[in-house]
Amino acid sequence: MINLIGYPEEKLKQLFTDWGIPAYRVGQVFSWIYLHRVQRFEEMTNLSKDLRARLAEHFVIALPRIAAKTHSQDGSIKYLFELDNGSQVESVWMPDETRKTLCISSQVGCRLACSFCLTATMGLKSNLTAGEIIGQCLAVNNDQREEGQITNIVMMGMGEPLDNYEEVCQALRLMVSPHAMKISNRKVTLSTAGLVDRIRQFAQENIHVNLAISLNATEDATRDQIMPINKKYPIKDLMDCLKKYPLKPTRRITFEYVLLKGINDSDADAVRLGKLLSAIRCKINLIPFNGYEGSPYQPPSEERIKSFQNYLIQKKFSAFIRNNRGTDILGACGQLAAQAMTGSPAQ
Ligand code: SAH
């Protein structure tokens, strides 16, 4: 049986056409599953009994199962999901006054081996399907009924989204489709370690979500050391590709920069960062390193972080120090790795 969650809109329209059913019915089905979060075809009361039966013959509506929830003192919640194949991934729910942001995963583990990231220590176990990717959003919306629904989605959880290209694009299309999840493409962000060929390809897709780049260093020698993918796509190639990225007029590329004490946090780094980004419409998120057991790195002092930021602000960049959310539950950037593996407690 095929999971209807994650199934491409165009493909379902084609199937309906083959069945002699008008394509607009797809919008009705999608609104049941993506907005009303109905999980049984019988409940889709504006569809004929015949169509409901036919759908039930071909499809199931399956969400990833919530295996554990861990609450942070700051109000964020880490969800541990169990997938059909038994593997586990995590999402982090981060509500504030105006936004409800969900950080979702695209892979079980990751193969990029960034030296400061906990997920990397798992290696790549498997790719998520489009249904499992968008299913994290639906399962959390289901769970958060009273708190309100997701307003923003960031693909910054476990995995490298552009290393699971087709499934990620399919999920993104459904997130922003006016017939499915209806989230504005301005409120969805894909974060990548910088797979240049894939970024070029992604620029040609008609998806237009925000792009975030994990830069994390200003010289190849350092970036090679902390992000091995840099050997394949060095800083210059990455920057050239981003300078040509077809950014919509009001959009900016986000650069993420993990600050590692003594590695990439010097004044010279700040100067080089300013030079690298001077020709790109962008904003910069500085992320003080989030620690985990066994990591050799440390975050810089408050003072160093501030002075790094101040230099960039003085150079007229929008540079933010990213609020670390969920550090107490290993839910912050780079701290996600399935709980079953790390043995951290579930609540
Ligand atoms: N693979 C994608 C998305 C996952 S990582 C990417 O590289 O963008 C999401 C962000 O968390 C990245 O910017 C990464 O640089 C950052 N990150 C990873 N480990 C971290 C850690 N231990 N502390 C702080 N930030 C970290």
Short mmCIF file of C-alpha atoms and ligand atoms in Angstrom, two decimals:
data_model
loop_
_atom_site.label_atom_id
_atom_site.label_comp_id
_atom_site.label_asym_id
_atom_site.label_seq_id
_atom_site.Cartn_x
_atom_site.Cartn_y
_atom_site.Cartn_z
CA MET A 1 0.00 0.00 0.00
CA ILE A 2 1.12 3.52 -0.76
CA ASN A 3 1.18 6.26 1.83
CA LEU A 4 -1.03 9.14 0.68
CA ILE A 5 0.95 11.52 2.91
CA GLY A 6 3.85 12.70 0.79
CA TYR A 7 2.28 11.46 -2.46
CA PRO A 8 2.88 14.11 -5.17
CA GLU A 9 -0.03 16.38 -6.06
CA GLU A 10 0.51 16.03 -9.80
CA LYS A 11 0.62 12.26 -9.60
CA LEU A 12 -2.63 12.11 -7.65
CA LYS A 13 -4.27 14.45 -10.15
CA GLN A 14 -3.20 12.10 -12.93
CA LEU A 15 -4.55 9.11 -11.06
CA PHE A 16 -7.90 10.86 -10.49
CA THR A 17 -8.06 11.77 -14.17
CA ASP A 18 -7.43 8.12 -15.05
CA TRP A 19 -10.27 7.21 -12.68
CA GLY A 20 -12.56 9.74 -14.39
CA ILE A 21 -12.64 11.96 -11.31
CA PRO A 22 -12.16 15.74 -11.62
CA ALA A 23 -8.71 16.91 -10.57
CA TYR A 24 -10.09 19.47 -8.09
CA ARG A 25 -11.05 16.58 -5.83
CA VAL A 26 -7.36 16.26 -5.05
CA GLY A 27 -7.59 19.60 -3.25
CA GLN A 28 -10.43 18.25 -1.12
CA VAL A 29 -8.49 15.09 -0.23
CA PHE A 30 -5.39 17.14 0.56
CA SER A 31 -7.26 19.53 2.75
CA TRP A 32 -8.58 16.58 4.79
CA ILE A 33 -5.14 15.15 5.37
CA TYR A 34 -2.94 18.25 5.54
CA LEU A 35 -5.27 20.75 7.24
CA HIS A 36 -7.90 18.72 9.08
CA ARG A 37 -5.43 15.94 9.79
CA VAL A 38 -8.00 13.25 9.15
CA GLN A 39 -6.50 9.78 9.08
CA ARG A 40 -9.44 7.73 7.81
CA PHE A 41 -11.00 7.91 4.37
CA GLU A 42 -14.52 7.42 5.84
CA GLU A 43 -14.23 10.84 7.48
CA MET A 44 -13.77 12.63 4.14
CA THR A 45 -17.45 13.42 3.97
CA ASN A 46 -17.46 15.64 0.91
CA LEU A 47 -16.16 12.79 -1.25
CA SER A 48 -18.43 10.14 -2.73
CA LYS A 49 -18.54 6.78 -0.98
CA ASP A 50 -17.17 5.27 -4.14
CA LEU A 51 -14.11 7.55 -4.23
CA ARG A 52 -13.44 6.96 -0.53
CA ALA A 53 -13.53 3.20 -1.10
CA ARG A 54 -11.27 3.49 -4.10
CA LEU A 55 -8.74 5.58 -2.20
CA ALA A 56 -8.79 3.08 0.66
CA GLU A 57 -8.01 0.29 -1.80
CA HIS A 58 -4.86 2.03 -3.00
CA PHE A 59 -3.61 4.15 -0.14
CA VAL A 60 -3.02 4.31 3.57
CA ILE A 61 -2.68 7.52 5.60
CA ALA A 62 0.31 6.91 7.85
CA LEU A 63 2.18 9.29 10.14
CA PRO A 64 5.47 8.63 11.89
CA ARG A 65 4.76 7.42 15.42
CA ILE A 66 5.75 9.66 18.33
CA ALA A 67 7.95 7.40 20.45
CA ALA A 68 8.98 10.02 23.04
CA LYS A 69 8.65 13.69 23.88
CA THR A 70 11.25 15.60 25.87
CA HIS A 71 10.34 19.02 27.26
CA SER A 72 12.93 21.77 27.56
CA GLN A 73 12.77 24.43 30.24
CA ASP A 74 12.54 27.04 27.49
CA GLY A 75 9.27 25.62 26.15
CA SER A 76 10.67 23.73 23.20
CA ILE A 77 9.92 20.05 22.83
CA LYS A 78 12.01 17.36 21.20
CA TYR A 79 9.95 14.71 19.46
CA LEU A 80 11.42 11.29 18.84
CA PHE A 81 9.71 9.53 15.95
CA GLU A 82 9.73 5.90 15.08
CA LEU A 83 9.51 5.14 11.37
CA ASP A 84 8.07 2.06 9.67
CA ASN A 85 11.50 0.50 9.22
CA GLY A 86 12.11 0.81 12.96
CA SER A 87 14.63 3.63 12.73
CA GLN A 88 14.23 6.86 14.66
CA VAL A 89 14.51 10.57 13.90
CA GLU A 90 13.96 13.73 15.87
CA SER A 91 12.14 17.04 15.36
CA VAL A 92 12.21 20.08 17.63
CA TRP A 93 9.14 22.22 18.32
CA MET A 94 10.07 25.81 19.17
CA PRO A 95 7.13 28.06 20.01
CA ASP A 96 7.47 31.74 20.78
CA GLU A 97 4.88 34.51 21.00
CA THR A 98 4.41 34.97 17.30
CA ARG A 99 5.77 31.84 15.68
CA LYS A 100 5.56 28.11 16.07
CA THR A 101 8.63 26.74 14.36
CA LEU A 102 9.31 23.08 13.74
CA CYS A 103 12.83 21.91 12.96
CA ILE A 104 12.57 18.64 11.02
CA SER A 105 14.89 15.86 9.89
CA SER A 106 15.55 14.67 6.35
CA GLN A 107 17.70 11.60 6.97
CA VAL A 108 18.37 9.03 9.67
CA GLY A 109 21.94 10.09 10.47
CA CYS A 110 24.07 11.90 7.90
CA ARG A 111 27.10 11.09 5.77
CA LEU A 112 28.78 14.49 5.68
CA ALA A 113 30.81 13.86 8.83
CA CYS A 114 31.05 17.47 10.09
CA SER A 115 33.32 17.22 13.10
CA PHE A 116 31.21 19.42 15.42
CA CYS A 117 27.86 17.70 14.81
CA LEU A 118 26.42 14.88 16.92
CA THR A 119 24.23 13.49 14.12
CA ALA A 120 27.40 12.94 12.09
CA THR A 121 28.62 10.35 14.60
CA MET A 122 25.77 8.05 13.49
CA GLY A 123 26.83 7.97 9.84
CA LEU A 124 24.05 7.73 7.29
CA LYS A 125 21.50 5.06 8.18
CA SER A 126 18.76 5.85 5.66
CA ASN A 127 16.90 8.52 3.74
CA LEU A 128 13.46 9.64 4.84
CA THR A 129 10.60 9.44 2.37
CA ALA A 130 8.63 12.58 1.51
CA GLY A 131 5.81 11.19 3.67
CA GLU A 132 8.13 10.76 6.64
CA ILE A 133 9.50 14.29 6.18
CA ILE A 134 6.18 16.13 5.99
CA GLY A 135 4.68 13.53 8.35
CA GLN A 136 6.81 14.98 11.18
CA CYS A 137 4.93 18.27 10.70
CA LEU A 138 1.51 16.64 10.64
CA ALA A 139 2.22 14.46 13.65
CA VAL A 140 3.34 17.51 15.65
CA ASN A 141 0.33 19.54 14.50
CA ASN A 142 -1.82 16.65 15.71
CA ASP A 143 -0.08 16.58 19.04
CA GLN A 144 -0.19 20.36 19.51
CA ARG A 145 -3.89 20.81 18.76
CA GLU A 146 -4.39 23.20 21.67
CA GLU A 147 -1.14 25.11 21.32
CA GLY A 148 -1.80 26.10 17.73
CA GLN A 149 -0.32 24.92 14.51
CA ILE A 150 3.10 25.16 12.89
CA THR A 151 3.74 28.53 11.24
CA ASN A 152 7.40 28.03 10.21
CA ILE A 153 9.39 24.99 9.14
CA VAL A 154 13.16 24.70 9.13
CA MET A 155 14.95 21.75 7.57
CA MET A 156 17.82 21.88 10.03
CA GLY A 157 17.34 18.66 11.94
CA MET A 158 19.12 15.38 11.34
CA GLY A 159 20.60 14.88 7.89
CA GLU A 160 21.65 16.88 4.85
CA PRO A 161 18.44 17.76 2.97
CA LEU A 162 20.13 18.14 -0.42
CA ASP A 163 21.65 14.66 -0.02
CA ASN A 164 18.07 13.30 -0.10
CA TYR A 165 17.10 15.56 -2.94
CA GLU A 166 13.99 14.10 -4.56
CA GLU A 167 12.14 13.22 -1.37
CA VAL A 168 12.96 16.58 0.21
CA CYS A 169 11.73 18.50 -2.86
CA GLN A 170 8.55 16.45 -2.90
CA ALA A 171 7.90 17.19 0.77
CA LEU A 172 8.68 20.90 0.32
CA ARG A 173 6.22 21.14 -2.59
CA LEU A 174 3.47 19.79 -0.35
CA MET A 175 4.39 22.12 2.52
CA VAL A 176 3.99 25.20 0.34
CA SER A 177 1.21 23.99 -1.96
CA PRO A 178 -1.96 26.10 -1.65
CA HIS A 179 -3.88 22.81 -1.79
CA ALA A 180 -1.88 20.92 0.84
CA MET A 181 -0.18 22.38 3.94
CA LYS A 182 -0.44 25.98 2.73
CA ILE A 183 2.65 27.29 4.51
CA SER A 184 4.07 30.33 2.75
CA ASN A 185 7.39 29.57 1.05
CA ARG A 186 8.82 32.55 2.97
CA LYS A 187 8.27 30.57 6.16
CA VAL A 188 10.09 27.44 5.12
CA THR A 189 13.89 27.22 5.19
CA LEU A 190 16.17 24.56 3.80
CA SER A 191 19.62 24.45 5.37
CA THR A 192 22.55 22.85 3.57
CA ALA A 193 26.22 22.25 4.23
CA GLY A 194 26.82 23.51 0.69
CA LEU A 195 26.34 20.81 -1.95
CA VAL A 196 27.05 23.13 -4.86
CA ASP A 197 25.66 20.98 -7.69
CA ARG A 198 22.46 20.39 -5.77
CA ILE A 199 22.09 24.07 -4.89
CA ARG A 200 22.27 24.88 -8.60
CA GLN A 201 19.66 22.26 -9.32
CA PHE A 202 17.46 23.45 -6.46
CA ALA A 203 17.54 26.99 -7.85
CA GLN A 204 15.74 25.68 -10.92
CA GLU A 205 12.90 24.03 -8.98
CA ASN A 206 9.72 25.99 -8.68
CA ILE A 207 9.80 25.83 -4.86
CA HIS A 208 11.38 29.11 -3.68
CA VAL A 209 11.76 28.40 0.02
CA ASN A 210 14.51 30.21 1.94
CA LEU A 211 18.03 28.91 1.60
CA ALA A 212 20.42 28.69 4.55
CA ILE A 213 24.07 27.80 4.11
CA SER A 214 26.18 26.34 6.89
CA LEU A 215 29.43 28.13 6.18
CA ASN A 216 31.19 27.75 9.52
CA ALA A 217 34.66 28.77 8.36
CA THR A 218 36.34 31.40 6.20
CA GLU A 219 39.37 29.49 4.92
CA ASP A 220 39.51 26.17 3.11
CA ALA A 221 42.08 24.69 5.49
CA THR A 222 39.74 25.16 8.46
CA ARG A 223 36.59 24.25 6.56
CA ASP A 224 38.23 21.09 5.16
CA GLN A 225 38.98 20.09 8.71
CA ILE A 226 35.53 20.67 10.23
CA MET A 227 33.35 20.02 7.15
CA PRO A 228 34.91 17.36 4.87
CA ILE A 229 32.38 18.23 2.13
CA ASN A 230 34.51 21.35 1.60
CA LYS A 231 37.14 19.22 -0.14
CA LYS A 232 34.61 18.53 -2.87
CA TYR A 233 33.00 21.99 -2.88
CA PRO A 234 35.53 24.54 -1.61
CA ILE A 235 34.54 27.99 -0.37
CA LYS A 236 35.18 29.76 -3.67
CA ASP A 237 32.94 27.38 -5.64
CA LEU A 238 30.24 27.71 -3.01
CA MET A 239 30.39 31.50 -3.07
CA ASP A 240 30.39 31.64 -6.87
CA CYS A 241 27.31 29.48 -6.96
CA LEU A 242 25.54 31.60 -4.34
CA LYS A 243 26.36 34.84 -6.09
CA LYS A 244 24.48 33.48 -9.10
CA TYR A 245 21.59 32.07 -7.08
CA PRO A 246 18.33 33.52 -8.45
CA LEU A 247 17.21 35.25 -5.26
CA LYS A 248 13.80 36.89 -5.35
CA PRO A 249 14.04 40.67 -4.81
CA THR A 250 13.00 40.72 -1.14
CA ARG A 251 14.84 37.59 -0.09
CA ARG A 252 18.19 37.00 1.52
CA ILE A 253 20.37 33.94 1.89
CA THR A 254 20.99 32.99 5.50
CA PHE A 255 24.53 32.05 6.47
CA GLU A 256 24.96 29.95 9.55
CA TYR A 257 28.27 30.13 11.32
CA VAL A 258 28.93 27.79 14.24
CA LEU A 259 31.41 29.53 16.53
CA LEU A 260 34.08 27.12 17.77
CA LYS A 261 36.51 28.46 20.34
CA GLY A 262 40.00 28.91 18.92
CA ILE A 263 39.05 27.42 15.55
CA ASN A 264 36.99 29.95 13.58
CA ASP A 265 36.23 32.77 16.02
CA SER A 266 39.13 35.22 15.59
CA ASP A 267 38.96 38.85 14.49
CA ALA A 268 40.64 37.77 11.27
CA ASP A 269 37.81 35.29 10.70
CA ALA A 270 35.23 38.02 11.18
CA VAL A 271 37.05 40.20 8.64
CA ARG A 272 37.29 37.36 6.13
CA LEU A 273 33.62 36.50 6.66
CA GLY A 274 32.65 40.09 5.92
CA LYS A 275 34.68 40.01 2.70
CA LEU A 276 33.27 36.67 1.57
CA LEU A 277 29.70 37.81 2.02
CA SER A 278 30.03 41.40 0.87
CA ALA A 279 28.51 40.74 -2.57
CA ILE A 280 25.63 38.57 -1.39
CA ARG A 281 22.29 39.77 -0.04
CA CYS A 282 22.30 37.88 3.21
CA LYS A 283 21.86 37.64 6.92
CA ILE A 284 24.21 35.89 9.29
CA ASN A 285 23.25 33.61 12.16
CA LEU A 286 26.09 33.06 14.59
CA ILE A 287 25.55 29.84 16.52
CA PRO A 288 27.75 29.37 19.58
CA PHE A 289 28.80 25.71 19.58
CA ASN A 290 26.38 23.46 21.43
CA GLY A 291 28.30 20.85 23.31
CA TYR A 292 27.69 17.14 23.71
CA GLU A 293 29.58 14.35 25.40
CA GLY A 294 32.78 13.37 23.64
CA SER A 295 33.13 16.52 21.57
CA PRO A 296 36.54 18.24 21.52
CA TYR A 297 35.04 21.70 20.87
CA GLN A 298 33.89 24.54 23.06
CA PRO A 299 31.90 27.70 22.46
CA PRO A 300 33.85 30.98 22.58
CA SER A 301 33.39 33.34 25.54
CA GLU A 302 30.40 35.73 25.54
CA GLU A 303 32.80 38.54 24.94
CA ARG A 304 34.40 36.90 21.87
CA ILE A 305 30.98 36.09 20.42
CA LYS A 306 29.81 39.70 20.90
CA SER A 307 32.91 41.14 19.39
CA PHE A 308 32.60 38.82 16.35
CA GLN A 309 29.01 39.97 15.94
CA ASN A 310 29.84 43.64 16.47
CA TYR A 311 32.40 43.64 13.71
CA LEU A 312 29.82 42.27 11.27
CA ILE A 313 27.18 44.76 12.39
CA GLN A 314 29.67 47.55 11.98
CA LYS A 315 30.17 46.32 8.40
CA LYS A 316 26.38 46.71 7.93
CA PHE A 317 25.48 43.03 8.00
CA SER A 318 22.40 41.72 9.78
CA ALA A 319 24.19 39.43 12.17
CA PHE A 320 22.34 37.61 14.92
CA ILE A 321 23.47 35.40 17.73
CA ARG A 322 21.15 32.49 17.47
CA ASN A 323 19.27 31.76 20.63
CA ASN A 324 20.09 28.24 21.55
CA ARG A 325 16.89 26.47 22.27
CA GLY A 326 16.54 23.09 23.84
CA THR A 327 20.18 22.70 24.87
CA ASP A 328 19.06 21.01 28.10
CA ILE A 329 17.36 18.26 26.08
CA LEU A 330 20.06 17.93 23.38
CA GLY A 331 17.57 19.53 21.05
CA ALA A 332 19.73 22.42 19.89
CA CYS A 333 21.56 22.72 16.57
CA GLY A 334 23.80 19.76 15.95
CA GLN A 335 22.71 17.92 19.06
CA LEU A 336 20.17 15.70 17.39
CA ALA A 337 20.89 12.02 17.18
CA ALA A 338 18.25 9.49 17.95
CA GLN A 339 17.87 9.07 21.69
CA ALA A 340 17.97 5.32 21.38
CA MET A 341 21.54 5.63 20.20
CA THR A 342 22.78 8.17 22.71
CA GLY A 343 20.83 6.65 25.56
CA SER A 344 19.58 10.01 26.82
CA PRO A 345 16.39 9.84 28.83
CA ALA A 346 12.91 10.24 27.41
CA GLN A 347 10.10 11.86 29.39
N1 SAH B 1 22.98 19.41 7.07
C1 SAH B 1 22.31 20.68 7.12
C2 SAH B 1 21.26 20.78 8.21
C3 SAH B 1 21.57 20.21 9.58
S1 SAH B 1 22.68 21.07 10.63
C4 SAH B 1 23.32 21.79 7.25
O1 SAH B 1 24.51 21.50 7.37
O2 SAH B 1 22.95 22.94 7.16
C5 SAH B 1 21.85 22.54 11.10
C6 SAH B 1 22.81 23.62 11.60
O3 SAH B 1 23.35 23.27 12.88
C7 SAH B 1 24.00 23.84 10.69
O4 SAH B 1 24.16 25.20 10.44
C8 SAH B 1 25.17 23.31 11.49
O5 SAH B 1 26.35 24.00 11.14
C9 SAH B 1 24.73 23.58 12.91
N2 SAH B 1 25.37 22.73 13.90
C10 SAH B 1 25.71 21.43 13.78
N3 SAH B 1 26.27 20.98 14.92
C11 SAH B 1 26.28 22.01 15.79
C12 SAH B 1 26.70 22.16 17.15
N4 SAH B 1 27.19 21.14 17.84
N5 SAH B 1 26.54 23.38 17.73
C13 SAH B 1 25.98 24.39 17.06
N6 SAH B 1 25.55 24.30 15.79
C14 SAH B 1 25.69 23.13 15.15
#
